[in-house]
PDB file of C-alpha atoms in Angstrom:
ATOM      1  CA  MET A   1      -2.858  41.951   6.848  1.00  0.00           C
ATOM      2  CA  THR A   2      -3.403  43.431   3.387  1.00  0.00           C
ATOM      3  CA  SER A   3      -1.957  40.830   1.079  1.00  0.00           C
ATOM      4  CA  LYS A   4      -1.266  37.109   1.007  1.00  0.00           C
ATOM      5  CA  THR A   5       1.671  37.517  -1.371  1.00  0.00           C
ATOM      6  CA  PRO A   6       4.367  37.525   1.367  1.00  0.00           C
ATOM      7  CA  PHE A   7       3.077  34.186   2.634  1.00  0.00           C
ATOM      8  CA  ILE A   8       3.164  32.712  -0.848  1.00  0.00           C
ATOM      9  CA  ASP A   9       6.694  34.023  -1.299  1.00  0.00           C
ATOM     10  CA  THR A  10       7.722  32.379   1.959  1.00  0.00           C
ATOM     11  CA  ALA A  11       6.147  29.089   0.916  1.00  0.00           C
ATOM     12  CA  LYS A  12       7.894  29.155  -2.452  1.00  0.00           C
ATOM     13  CA  ARG A  13      11.226  29.937  -0.801  1.00  0.00           C
ATOM     14  CA  VAL A  14      10.893  27.052   1.649  1.00  0.00           C
ATOM     15  CA  ILE A  15       9.872  24.546  -1.008  1.00  0.00           C
ATOM     16  CA  ARG A  16      12.593  25.633  -3.425  1.00  0.00           C
ATOM     17  CA  THR A  17      15.210  25.564  -0.683  1.00  0.00           C
ATOM     18  CA  GLU A  18      14.295  22.023   0.248  1.00  0.00           C
ATOM     19  CA  ALA A  19      14.052  20.935  -3.397  1.00  0.00           C
ATOM     20  CA  GLU A  20      17.558  22.267  -4.090  1.00  0.00           C
ATOM     21  CA  ALA A  21      18.854  20.469  -1.012  1.00  0.00           C
ATOM     22  CA  LEU A  22      17.363  17.195  -2.236  1.00  0.00           C
ATOM     23  CA  THR A  23      19.103  17.614  -5.588  1.00  0.00           C
ATOM     24  CA  ILE A  24      22.423  18.257  -3.868  1.00  0.00           C
ATOM     25  CA  MET A  25      22.001  15.187  -1.666  1.00  0.00           C
ATOM     26  CA  ALA A  26      21.170  13.027  -4.690  1.00  0.00           C
ATOM     27  CA  ASP A  27      24.309  14.219  -6.480  1.00  0.00           C
ATOM     28  CA  ARG A  28      26.475  13.428  -3.447  1.00  0.00           C
ATOM     29  CA  LEU A  29      25.327   9.844  -2.896  1.00  0.00           C
ATOM     30  CA  ASP A  30      28.295   7.494  -2.943  1.00  0.00           C
ATOM     31  CA  GLY A  31      29.425   4.016  -1.943  1.00  0.00           C
ATOM     32  CA  SER A  32      28.173   4.543   1.594  1.00  0.00           C
ATOM     33  CA  PHE A  33      24.626   4.110   0.327  1.00  0.00           C
ATOM     34  CA  ARG A  34      25.503   0.739  -1.208  1.00  0.00           C
ATOM     35  CA  ALA A  35      27.241  -0.261   2.029  1.00  0.00           C
ATOM     36  CA  ALA A  36      24.088   0.569   3.980  1.00  0.00           C
ATOM     37  CA  ILE A  37      21.930  -1.398   1.540  1.00  0.00           C
ATOM     38  CA  ASP A  38      24.217  -4.421   1.874  1.00  0.00           C
ATOM     39  CA  LEU A  39      23.900  -4.315   5.664  1.00  0.00           C
ATOM     40  CA  LEU A  40      20.118  -4.110   5.412  1.00  0.00           C
ATOM     41  CA  LEU A  41      19.885  -6.920   2.864  1.00  0.00           C
ATOM     42  CA  ASN A  42      22.045  -9.201   4.995  1.00  0.00           C
ATOM     43  CA  ALA A  43      19.917  -8.708   8.109  1.00  0.00           C
ATOM     44  CA  ASN A  44      18.173 -11.866   9.246  1.00  0.00           C
ATOM     45  CA  GLY A  45      16.044  -9.915  11.684  1.00  0.00           C
ATOM     46  CA  ARG A  46      14.444  -6.480  11.576  1.00  0.00           C
ATOM     47  CA  ILE A  47      15.593  -2.960  10.934  1.00  0.00           C
ATOM     48  CA  ILE A  48      15.483  -1.106  14.254  1.00  0.00           C
ATOM     49  CA  VAL A  49      14.945   2.557  13.428  1.00  0.00           C
ATOM     50  CA  THR A  50      15.592   5.060  16.194  1.00  0.00           C
ATOM     51  CA  GLY A  51      15.855   8.789  16.741  1.00  0.00           C
ATOM     52  CA  ILE A  52      14.799  11.502  19.172  1.00  0.00           C
ATOM     53  CA  GLY A  53      12.723  14.645  18.677  1.00  0.00           C
ATOM     54  CA  LYS A  54      11.939  15.488  15.057  1.00  0.00           C
ATOM     55  CA  SER A  55      14.355  12.772  13.989  1.00  0.00           C
ATOM     56  CA  GLY A  56      12.223  10.361  15.992  1.00  0.00           C
ATOM     57  CA  HIS A  57       9.102  11.364  14.080  1.00  0.00           C
ATOM     58  CA  ILE A  58      10.920  10.818  10.788  1.00  0.00           C
ATOM     59  CA  ALA A  59      12.294   7.509  12.103  1.00  0.00           C
ATOM     60  CA  ARG A  60       8.761   6.282  12.769  1.00  0.00           C
ATOM     61  CA  LYS A  61       7.755   7.050   9.203  1.00  0.00           C
ATOM     62  CA  ILE A  62      10.844   5.362   7.753  1.00  0.00           C
ATOM     63  CA  ALA A  63      10.171   2.248   9.830  1.00  0.00           C
ATOM     64  CA  ALA A  64       6.572   2.195   8.603  1.00  0.00           C
ATOM     65  CA  THR A  65       7.657   2.605   4.982  1.00  0.00           C
ATOM     66  CA  LEU A  66      10.220  -0.184   5.259  1.00  0.00           C
ATOM     67  CA  ALA A  67       7.704  -2.523   6.887  1.00  0.00           C
ATOM     68  CA  SER A  68       5.035  -1.866   4.262  1.00  0.00           C
ATOM     69  CA  THR A  69       7.423  -2.520   1.386  1.00  0.00           C
ATOM     70  CA  GLY A  70       8.737  -5.906   2.454  1.00  0.00           C
ATOM     71  CA  THR A  71      11.533  -5.044   4.888  1.00  0.00           C
ATOM     72  CA  PRO A  72      10.556  -5.922   8.487  1.00  0.00           C
ATOM     73  CA  ALA A  73      11.209  -2.828  10.594  1.00  0.00           C
ATOM     74  CA  GLN A  74      10.298  -1.380  13.976  1.00  0.00           C
ATOM     75  CA  PHE A  75      10.743   1.998  15.608  1.00  0.00           C
ATOM     76  CA  VAL A  76      12.335   1.880  19.063  1.00  0.00           C
ATOM     77  CA  HIS A  77      12.357   5.092  21.105  1.00  0.00           C
ATOM     78  CA  PRO A  78      15.927   5.659  22.341  1.00  0.00           C
ATOM     79  CA  ALA A  79      14.838   6.879  25.773  1.00  0.00           C
ATOM     80  CA  GLU A  80      12.606   3.847  26.258  1.00  0.00           C
ATOM     81  CA  ALA A  81      15.444   1.663  24.983  1.00  0.00           C
ATOM     82  CA  SER A  82      17.522   2.859  27.930  1.00  0.00           C
ATOM     83  CA  HIS A  83      14.789   1.642  30.273  1.00  0.00           C
ATOM     84  CA  GLY A  84      14.311  -1.900  29.038  1.00  0.00           C
ATOM     85  CA  ASP A  85      13.353  -1.683  25.382  1.00  0.00           C
ATOM     86  CA  LEU A  86      16.884  -2.609  24.324  1.00  0.00           C
ATOM     87  CA  GLY A  87      15.519  -6.115  24.860  1.00  0.00           C
ATOM     88  CA  MET A  88      13.665  -5.636  21.562  1.00  0.00           C
ATOM     89  CA  VAL A  89      16.965  -5.482  19.679  1.00  0.00           C
ATOM     90  CA  THR A  90      18.641  -8.761  18.752  1.00  0.00           C
ATOM     91  CA  ARG A  91      21.920  -9.721  17.127  1.00  0.00           C
ATOM     92  CA  SER A  92      20.020 -10.567  13.949  1.00  0.00           C
ATOM     93  CA  ASP A  93      18.838  -6.967  13.584  1.00  0.00           C
ATOM     94  CA  VAL A  94      20.346  -3.842  12.042  1.00  0.00           C
ATOM     95  CA  VAL A  95      20.071  -0.491  13.815  1.00  0.00           C
ATOM     96  CA  LEU A  96      19.314   2.587  11.716  1.00  0.00           C
ATOM     97  CA  ALA A  97      19.963   5.599  13.953  1.00  0.00           C
ATOM     98  CA  ILE A  98      18.988   9.133  12.954  1.00  0.00           C
ATOM     99  CA  SER A  99      20.462  12.313  14.382  1.00  0.00           C
ATOM    100  CA  ASN A 100      21.059  15.477  12.378  1.00  0.00           C
ATOM    101  CA  SER A 101      23.949  16.559  14.607  1.00  0.00           C
ATOM    102  CA  GLY A 102      25.016  13.027  15.438  1.00  0.00           C
ATOM    103  CA  GLU A 103      25.380  14.029  19.065  1.00  0.00           C
ATOM    104  CA  ALA A 104      21.938  13.285  20.524  1.00  0.00           C
ATOM    105  CA  PRO A 105      22.748  11.976  24.021  1.00  0.00           C
ATOM    106  CA  GLU A 106      19.614   9.825  24.064  1.00  0.00           C
ATOM    107  CA  LEU A 107      21.184   7.617  21.382  1.00  0.00           C
ATOM    108  CA  ALA A 108      24.266   6.801  23.462  1.00  0.00           C
ATOM    109  CA  ASN A 109      22.937   3.607  25.019  1.00  0.00           C
ATOM    110  CA  MET A 110      21.548   2.324  21.725  1.00  0.00           C
ATOM    111  CA  ILE A 111      24.900   2.981  20.036  1.00  0.00           C
ATOM    112  CA  ALA A 112      26.824   1.307  22.868  1.00  0.00           C
ATOM    113  CA  PHE A 113      24.477  -1.689  22.819  1.00  0.00           C
ATOM    114  CA  SER A 114      24.934  -2.175  19.083  1.00  0.00           C
ATOM    115  CA  ARG A 115      28.718  -2.036  19.445  1.00  0.00           C
ATOM    116  CA  ARG A 116      28.805  -4.386  22.436  1.00  0.00           C
ATOM    117  CA  PHE A 117      26.809  -7.097  20.655  1.00  0.00           C
ATOM    118  CA  GLU A 118      28.207  -6.466  17.161  1.00  0.00           C
ATOM    119  CA  ILE A 119      24.849  -5.397  15.767  1.00  0.00           C
ATOM    120  CA  PRO A 120      25.334  -3.540  12.462  1.00  0.00           C
ATOM    121  CA  LEU A 121      24.782   0.200  12.872  1.00  0.00           C
ATOM    122  CA  ILE A 122      23.814   2.639  10.121  1.00  0.00           C
ATOM    123  CA  GLY A 123      23.638   6.348  10.806  1.00  0.00           C
ATOM    124  CA  ILE A 124      21.822   9.148   9.005  1.00  0.00           C
ATOM    125  CA  THR A 125      23.494  12.413  10.008  1.00  0.00           C
ATOM    126  CA  LYS A 126      25.081  15.537   8.590  1.00  0.00           C
ATOM    127  CA  ALA A 127      28.150  14.963  10.768  1.00  0.00           C
ATOM    128  CA  PRO A 128      30.119  11.793   9.914  1.00  0.00           C
ATOM    129  CA  LYS A 129      32.751  12.698  12.528  1.00  0.00           C
ATOM    130  CA  SER A 130      30.181  12.950  15.310  1.00  0.00           C
ATOM    131  CA  ALA A 131      29.700  10.393  18.081  1.00  0.00           C
ATOM    132  CA  LEU A 132      27.117   8.613  15.948  1.00  0.00           C
ATOM    133  CA  GLY A 133      29.103   8.861  12.743  1.00  0.00           C
ATOM    134  CA  ARG A 134      32.307   7.486  14.253  1.00  0.00           C
ATOM    135  CA  ALA A 135      30.498   4.477  15.713  1.00  0.00           C
ATOM    136  CA  CYS A 136      28.683   3.453  12.530  1.00  0.00           C
ATOM    137  CA  ASP A 137      29.406   0.670  10.081  1.00  0.00           C
ATOM    138  CA  ALA A 138      27.909   2.865   7.357  1.00  0.00           C
ATOM    139  CA  VAL A 139      27.094   6.577   7.409  1.00  0.00           C
ATOM    140  CA  LEU A 140      24.529   8.197   5.130  1.00  0.00           C
ATOM    141  CA  GLN A 141      25.628  11.802   5.219  1.00  0.00           C
ATOM    142  CA  LEU A 142      23.099  14.596   4.851  1.00  0.00           C
ATOM    143  CA  PRO A 143      24.419  17.788   3.250  1.00  0.00           C
ATOM    144  CA  ASP A 144      24.831  20.574   5.806  1.00  0.00           C
ATOM    145  CA  LEU A 145      22.877  23.304   4.030  1.00  0.00           C
ATOM    146  CA  GLY A 146      21.021  25.036   6.818  1.00  0.00           C
ATOM    147  CA  GLU A 147      17.300  24.987   7.464  1.00  0.00           C
ATOM    148  CA  ALA A 148      14.606  26.457   5.244  1.00  0.00           C
ATOM    149  CA  CYS A 149      13.146  28.427   8.153  1.00  0.00           C
ATOM    150  CA  GLY A 150      15.787  31.115   7.715  1.00  0.00           C
ATOM    151  CA  THR A 151      16.751  31.108  11.398  1.00  0.00           C
ATOM    152  CA  GLY A 152      18.634  27.825  11.254  1.00  0.00           C
ATOM    153  CA  VAL A 153      16.893  26.408  14.318  1.00  0.00           C
ATOM    154  CA  VAL A 154      13.680  24.802  13.047  1.00  0.00           C
ATOM    155  CA  PRO A 155      14.149  21.302  11.560  1.00  0.00           C
ATOM    156  CA  THR A 156      12.844  21.734   8.008  1.00  0.00           C
ATOM    157  CA  THR A 157      15.384  21.016   5.286  1.00  0.00           C
ATOM    158  CA  SER A 158      17.157  18.479   7.495  1.00  0.00           C
ATOM    159  CA  THR A 159      14.001  16.479   8.198  1.00  0.00           C
ATOM    160  CA  THR A 160      13.014  16.541   4.517  1.00  0.00           C
ATOM    161  CA  LEU A 161      16.454  15.221   3.563  1.00  0.00           C
ATOM    162  CA  THR A 162      16.249  12.495   6.209  1.00  0.00           C
ATOM    163  CA  LEU A 163      12.814  11.421   5.068  1.00  0.00           C
ATOM    164  CA  ALA A 164      13.974  11.269   1.447  1.00  0.00           C
ATOM    165  CA  MET A 165      17.005   9.207   2.434  1.00  0.00           C
ATOM    166  CA  GLY A 166      14.703   6.758   4.184  1.00  0.00           C
ATOM    167  CA  ASP A 167      12.494   6.562   1.104  1.00  0.00           C
ATOM    168  CA  ALA A 168      15.567   5.934  -1.042  1.00  0.00           C
ATOM    169  CA  LEU A 169      16.580   3.016   1.187  1.00  0.00           C
ATOM    170  CA  ALA A 170      13.078   1.533   1.178  1.00  0.00           C
ATOM    171  CA  VAL A 171      12.612   1.762  -2.585  1.00  0.00           C
ATOM    172  CA  ALA A 172      16.100   0.411  -3.314  1.00  0.00           C
ATOM    173  CA  LEU A 173      15.385  -2.592  -1.090  1.00  0.00           C
ATOM    174  CA  MET A 174      11.923  -2.994  -2.587  1.00  0.00           C
ATOM    175  CA  GLU A 175      13.215  -3.043  -6.162  1.00  0.00           C
ATOM    176  CA  HIS A 176      16.051  -5.416  -5.299  1.00  0.00           C
ATOM    177  CA  ARG A 177      13.549  -7.849  -3.775  1.00  0.00           C
ATOM    178  CA  GLU A 178      11.178  -7.424  -6.737  1.00  0.00           C
ATOM    179  CA  PHE A 179       8.409  -6.345  -4.398  1.00  0.00           C
ATOM    180  CA  THR A 180       5.278  -6.335  -6.567  1.00  0.00           C
ATOM    181  CA  GLU A 181       1.885  -4.662  -6.459  1.00  0.00           C
ATOM    182  CA  GLU A 182       0.455  -7.949  -5.220  1.00  0.00           C
ATOM    183  CA  HIS A 183       2.878  -7.983  -2.271  1.00  0.00           C
ATOM    184  CA  PHE A 184       2.039  -4.353  -1.550  1.00  0.00           C
ATOM    185  CA  ARG A 185      -1.679  -5.181  -1.500  1.00  0.00           C
ATOM    186  CA  GLU A 186      -1.115  -7.831   1.159  1.00  0.00           C
ATOM    187  CA  PHE A 187       0.231  -5.168   3.528  1.00  0.00           C
ATOM    188  CA  HIS A 188      -2.471  -2.605   2.650  1.00  0.00           C
ATOM    189  CA  PRO A 189      -5.873  -4.311   2.879  1.00  0.00           C
ATOM    190  CA  GLY A 190      -7.607  -1.248   4.319  1.00  0.00           C
ATOM    191  CA  GLY A 191      -8.395   2.296   3.266  1.00  0.00           C
ATOM    192  CA  LYS A 192      -8.527   3.812  -0.195  1.00  0.00           C
ATOM    193  CA  LEU A 193      -5.260   2.184  -1.218  1.00  0.00           C
ATOM    194  CA  GLY A 194      -6.470  -1.242  -0.176  1.00  0.00           C
ATOM    195  CA  ALA A 195      -9.666  -0.732  -2.146  1.00  0.00           C
ATOM    196  CA  LYS A 196      -7.757   0.358  -5.227  1.00  0.00           C
ATOM    197  CA  LEU A 197      -5.671  -2.813  -5.119  1.00  0.00           C
ATOM    198  CA  SER A 198      -8.578  -5.157  -4.323  1.00  0.00           C
ATOM    199  CA  ARG A 199      -9.209  -8.082  -6.647  1.00  0.00           C
ATOM    200  CA  VAL A 200     -12.603  -9.180  -7.909  1.00  0.00           C
ATOM    201  CA  SER A 201     -12.142 -12.324  -5.798  1.00  0.00           C
ATOM    202  CA  ASP A 202     -11.840 -10.167  -2.659  1.00  0.00           C
ATOM    203  CA  LEU A 203     -15.269  -8.564  -3.072  1.00  0.00           C
ATOM    204  CA  MET A 204     -17.454 -10.967  -5.057  1.00  0.00           C
ATOM    205  CA  HIS A 205     -20.357 -13.065  -3.739  1.00  0.00           C
ATOM    206  CA  THR A 206     -19.653 -16.784  -3.974  1.00  0.00           C
ATOM    207  CA  GLY A 207     -21.267 -20.159  -3.391  1.00  0.00           C
ATOM    208  CA  ALA A 208     -24.865 -20.077  -2.221  1.00  0.00           C
ATOM    209  CA  ALA A 209     -24.833 -16.273  -2.350  1.00  0.00           C
ATOM    210  CA  MET A 210     -24.675 -16.377  -6.153  1.00  0.00           C
ATOM    211  CA  PRO A 211     -28.086 -16.024  -7.875  1.00  0.00           C
ATOM    212  CA  LEU A 212     -28.127 -18.989 -10.279  1.00  0.00           C
ATOM    213  CA  VAL A 213     -30.820 -21.092 -11.932  1.00  0.00           C
ATOM    214  CA  GLY A 214     -30.821 -23.724 -14.672  1.00  0.00           C
ATOM    215  CA  LYS A 215     -32.047 -23.058 -18.205  1.00  0.00           C
ATOM    216  CA  ASP A 216     -35.248 -25.056 -17.652  1.00  0.00           C
ATOM    217  CA  THR A 217     -36.146 -23.263 -14.414  1.00  0.00           C
ATOM    218  CA  PRO A 218     -39.696 -21.777 -14.515  1.00  0.00           C
ATOM    219  CA  MET A 219     -39.644 -17.998 -14.318  1.00  0.00           C
ATOM    220  CA  ALA A 220     -41.693 -18.088 -11.123  1.00  0.00           C
ATOM    221  CA  ASP A 221     -38.747 -19.812  -9.418  1.00  0.00           C
ATOM    222  CA  ALA A 222     -36.232 -17.547 -11.162  1.00  0.00           C
ATOM    223  CA  LEU A 223     -38.028 -14.497  -9.745  1.00  0.00           C
ATOM    224  CA  ILE A 224     -37.775 -15.969  -6.251  1.00  0.00           C
ATOM    225  CA  GLU A 225     -34.011 -16.462  -6.752  1.00  0.00           C
ATOM    226  CA  ILE A 226     -33.623 -12.845  -7.874  1.00  0.00           C
ATOM    227  CA  SER A 227     -35.565 -11.642  -4.835  1.00  0.00           C
ATOM    228  CA  GLN A 228     -33.737 -13.820  -2.308  1.00  0.00           C
ATOM    229  CA  LYS A 229     -30.206 -12.988  -3.496  1.00  0.00           C
ATOM    230  CA  SER A 230     -30.978  -9.230  -3.680  1.00  0.00           C
ATOM    231  CA  LEU A 231     -28.587  -8.472  -6.530  1.00  0.00           C
ATOM    232  CA  GLY A 232     -31.212  -7.655  -9.131  1.00  0.00           C
ATOM    233  CA  VAL A 233     -30.121 -10.359 -11.563  1.00  0.00           C
ATOM    234  CA  VAL A 234     -29.903 -14.112 -11.900  1.00  0.00           C
ATOM    235  CA  GLY A 235     -27.402 -16.144 -13.865  1.00  0.00           C
ATOM    236  CA  VAL A 236     -28.621 -18.988 -16.031  1.00  0.00           C
ATOM    237  CA  THR A 237     -26.453 -22.103 -16.247  1.00  0.00           C
ATOM    238  CA  ALA A 238     -26.315 -24.876 -18.813  1.00  0.00           C
ATOM    239  CA  ASN A 239     -26.340 -28.562 -17.878  1.00  0.00           C
ATOM    240  CA  ASP A 240     -22.529 -28.570 -17.618  1.00  0.00           C
ATOM    241  CA  GLY A 241     -22.548 -25.688 -15.138  1.00  0.00           C
ATOM    242  CA  THR A 242     -21.279 -23.051 -17.544  1.00  0.00           C
ATOM    243  CA  LEU A 243     -22.919 -19.640 -17.651  1.00  0.00           C
ATOM    244  CA  ALA A 244     -25.378 -19.620 -20.538  1.00  0.00           C
ATOM    245  CA  GLY A 245     -26.999 -16.263 -19.882  1.00  0.00           C
ATOM    246  CA  ILE A 246     -28.257 -13.690 -17.423  1.00  0.00           C
ATOM    247  CA  ILE A 247     -31.659 -12.290 -16.566  1.00  0.00           C
ATOM    248  CA  THR A 248     -31.842  -8.622 -15.637  1.00  0.00           C
ATOM    249  CA  ASP A 249     -34.706  -6.268 -14.909  1.00  0.00           C
ATOM    250  CA  GLY A 250     -34.575  -5.226 -18.557  1.00  0.00           C
ATOM    251  CA  ASP A 251     -35.165  -8.822 -19.643  1.00  0.00           C
ATOM    252  CA  LEU A 252     -38.116  -9.043 -17.270  1.00  0.00           C
ATOM    253  CA  ARG A 253     -39.699  -5.914 -18.729  1.00  0.00           C
ATOM    254  CA  ARG A 254     -39.290  -7.212 -22.277  1.00  0.00           C
ATOM    255  CA  HIS A 255     -41.059 -10.458 -21.402  1.00  0.00           C
ATOM    256  CA  MET A 256     -43.825  -9.193 -19.136  1.00  0.00           C
ATOM    257  CA  ASP A 257     -46.502 -10.642 -21.359  1.00  0.00           C
ATOM    258  CA  GLY A 258     -46.881 -14.238 -20.183  1.00  0.00           C
ATOM    259  CA  LEU A 259     -43.701 -14.070 -18.105  1.00  0.00           C
ATOM    260  CA  LEU A 260     -44.720 -16.777 -15.639  1.00  0.00           C
ATOM    261  CA  SER A 261     -45.351 -19.244 -18.441  1.00  0.00           C
ATOM    262  CA  LEU A 262     -41.744 -18.984 -19.657  1.00  0.00           C
ATOM    263  CA  THR A 263     -38.502 -20.624 -18.564  1.00  0.00           C
ATOM    264  CA  ALA A 264     -35.210 -18.938 -17.713  1.00  0.00           C
ATOM    265  CA  ALA A 265     -33.836 -19.879 -21.145  1.00  0.00           C
ATOM    266  CA  ASP A 266     -36.744 -18.066 -22.836  1.00  0.00           C
ATOM    267  CA  VAL A 267     -36.024 -14.790 -21.010  1.00  0.00           C
ATOM    268  CA  MET A 268     -32.245 -14.680 -20.569  1.00  0.00           C
ATOM    269  CA  THR A 269     -29.748 -12.576 -22.474  1.00  0.00           C
ATOM    270  CA  THR A 270     -27.052 -14.858 -23.857  1.00  0.00           C
ATOM    271  CA  SER A 271     -23.282 -14.252 -23.734  1.00  0.00           C
ATOM    272  CA  PRO A 272     -23.309 -12.104 -20.579  1.00  0.00           C
ATOM    273  CA  THR A 273     -20.349  -9.923 -19.685  1.00  0.00           C
ATOM    274  CA  THR A 274     -17.876 -11.670 -17.371  1.00  0.00           C
ATOM    275  CA  ILE A 275     -14.552 -10.833 -15.760  1.00  0.00           C
ATOM    276  CA  ASP A 276     -11.632 -12.836 -14.397  1.00  0.00           C
ATOM    277  CA  VAL A 277     -11.610 -13.446 -10.648  1.00  0.00           C
ATOM    278  CA  ALA A 278      -8.001 -12.222 -10.504  1.00  0.00           C
ATOM    279  CA  ALA A 279      -8.764  -8.869 -12.164  1.00  0.00           C
ATOM    280  CA  LEU A 280      -8.579  -5.695 -10.102  1.00  0.00           C
ATOM    281  CA  ALA A 281     -11.963  -4.643  -8.774  1.00  0.00           C
ATOM    282  CA  GLU A 282     -11.215  -1.236 -10.267  1.00  0.00           C
ATOM    283  CA  GLU A 283     -11.171  -2.904 -13.689  1.00  0.00           C
ATOM    284  CA  ALA A 284     -14.558  -4.472 -12.991  1.00  0.00           C
ATOM    285  CA  VAL A 285     -15.956  -1.032 -12.154  1.00  0.00           C
ATOM    286  CA  ALA A 286     -14.698   0.275 -15.487  1.00  0.00           C
ATOM    287  CA  VAL A 287     -16.346  -2.649 -17.316  1.00  0.00           C
ATOM    288  CA  MET A 288     -19.674  -2.134 -15.543  1.00  0.00           C
ATOM    289  CA  ASN A 289     -19.619   1.599 -16.201  1.00  0.00           C
ATOM    290  CA  ALA A 290     -18.776   1.094 -19.874  1.00  0.00           C
ATOM    291  CA  ARG A 291     -21.515  -1.526 -20.367  1.00  0.00           C
ATOM    292  CA  LYS A 292     -23.996   0.369 -18.162  1.00  0.00           C
ATOM    293  CA  ILE A 293     -24.611  -2.715 -16.023  1.00  0.00           C
ATOM    294  CA  THR A 294     -24.642  -3.174 -12.263  1.00  0.00           C
ATOM    295  CA  CYS A 295     -23.390  -6.755 -11.936  1.00  0.00           C
ATOM    296  CA  VAL A 296     -20.756  -8.933 -13.536  1.00  0.00           C
ATOM    297  CA  PHE A 297     -20.121 -12.638 -13.086  1.00  0.00           C
ATOM    298  CA  ALA A 298     -16.538 -13.735 -12.427  1.00  0.00           C
ATOM    299  CA  GLU A 299     -14.797 -16.677 -14.050  1.00  0.00           C
ATOM    300  CA  ASP A 300     -11.569 -18.523 -13.375  1.00  0.00           C
ATOM    301  CA  ALA A 301      -9.181 -19.226 -16.248  1.00  0.00           C
ATOM    302  CA  ASN A 302      -8.773 -22.747 -14.869  1.00  0.00           C
ATOM    303  CA  ALA A 303     -12.520 -23.410 -15.209  1.00  0.00           C
ATOM    304  CA  PRO A 304     -13.619 -21.377 -18.242  1.00  0.00           C
ATOM    305  CA  GLY A 305     -17.291 -20.563 -18.494  1.00  0.00           C
ATOM    306  CA  LYS A 306     -18.183 -21.618 -14.962  1.00  0.00           C
ATOM    307  CA  PRO A 307     -19.251 -18.770 -12.661  1.00  0.00           C
ATOM    308  CA  GLN A 308     -17.059 -18.486  -9.554  1.00  0.00           C
ATOM    309  CA  GLY A 309     -18.775 -15.433  -8.116  1.00  0.00           C
ATOM    310  CA  ILE A 310     -20.705 -12.287  -8.899  1.00  0.00           C
ATOM    311  CA  LEU A 311     -19.686  -8.687  -8.231  1.00  0.00           C
ATOM    312  CA  HIS A 312     -22.195  -5.868  -7.796  1.00  0.00           C
ATOM    313  CA  ILE A 313     -21.289  -2.232  -8.312  1.00  0.00           C
ATOM    314  CA  HIS A 314     -22.433  -1.568  -4.731  1.00  0.00           C
ATOM    315  CA  ASP A 315     -19.743  -3.954  -3.457  1.00  0.00           C
ATOM    316  CA  CYS A 316     -17.153  -1.719  -5.107  1.00  0.00           C
ATOM    317  CA  LEU A 317     -18.729   1.520  -3.945  1.00  0.00           C
ATOM    318  CA  ARG A 318     -18.813   0.189  -0.378  1.00  0.00           C
ATOM    319  CA  VAL A 319     -15.001  -0.003  -0.282  1.00  0.00           C
ATOM    320  CA  GLY A 320     -14.472   3.347  -1.982  1.00  0.00           C
ATOM    321  CA  LEU A 321     -14.213   2.403  -5.644  1.00  0.00           C
ATOM    322  CA  GLY A 322     -16.293   3.877  -8.424  1.00  0.00           C
TER     323      GLY A 322
END
């Protein structure tokens, strides 16, 4: 092996072949897509996505994408369906069956079941006149352009087209239902994506965990509060409960001379930086980085000035932000 160029050429050919196929499929979309969307929107139950082999793998991903974007969906393996899992499919559901050729024998029982109980059936296939295509209420036809492997036997272009068609369905449904970032966050509480969409209210310390003292609190007691709450700061509240200031390690250093003879009001920095409890935690990280601080108190617009919680930069780093 003397050069990597042939491999790069192969990669470019495959990617360009699949990209061209996607463009062709987009240009050929017609009323069948709207018919499929109408069937999916009218479903009172779930979208049952099924397929065998590579189509089955793509079907699993499509089901997951639908479910995470507000359309209840479940993958049902067609072979398992023939051995009892057809009981998962109800008359309130819609079946989305995937078969490139449209002739996968494993789908026969699922197709027959959907017809027997008048369950809407949508097919994704390159062959609208196939067994699957003829049985469907709506057919999403894939262009028959051959595979990117060059031999015509390895599912490459066809699986990419199928996946893109599934994404098109999911996004069309999502936009129709006005599925927002907030809805998306509810389905993605974990991982990097969940962290990115976390709110300040999801991560902040609240109630007794907040380091707070009154303005007249002796500094000896304020130091105990800082130590016990382990956030390196303490908020100072006025008589009405609003946040009057904050004491940081910098404030302590500036008042070392006679510190224990002072009160919290003598040492605090007034007008501390705050953030709304509904703000994205990512926004709070940006604020802390810009101000070169490690903590920020959170307020609620319905109770202006009153601390609802406190967020430390370490809380954000712990979930992958920062």
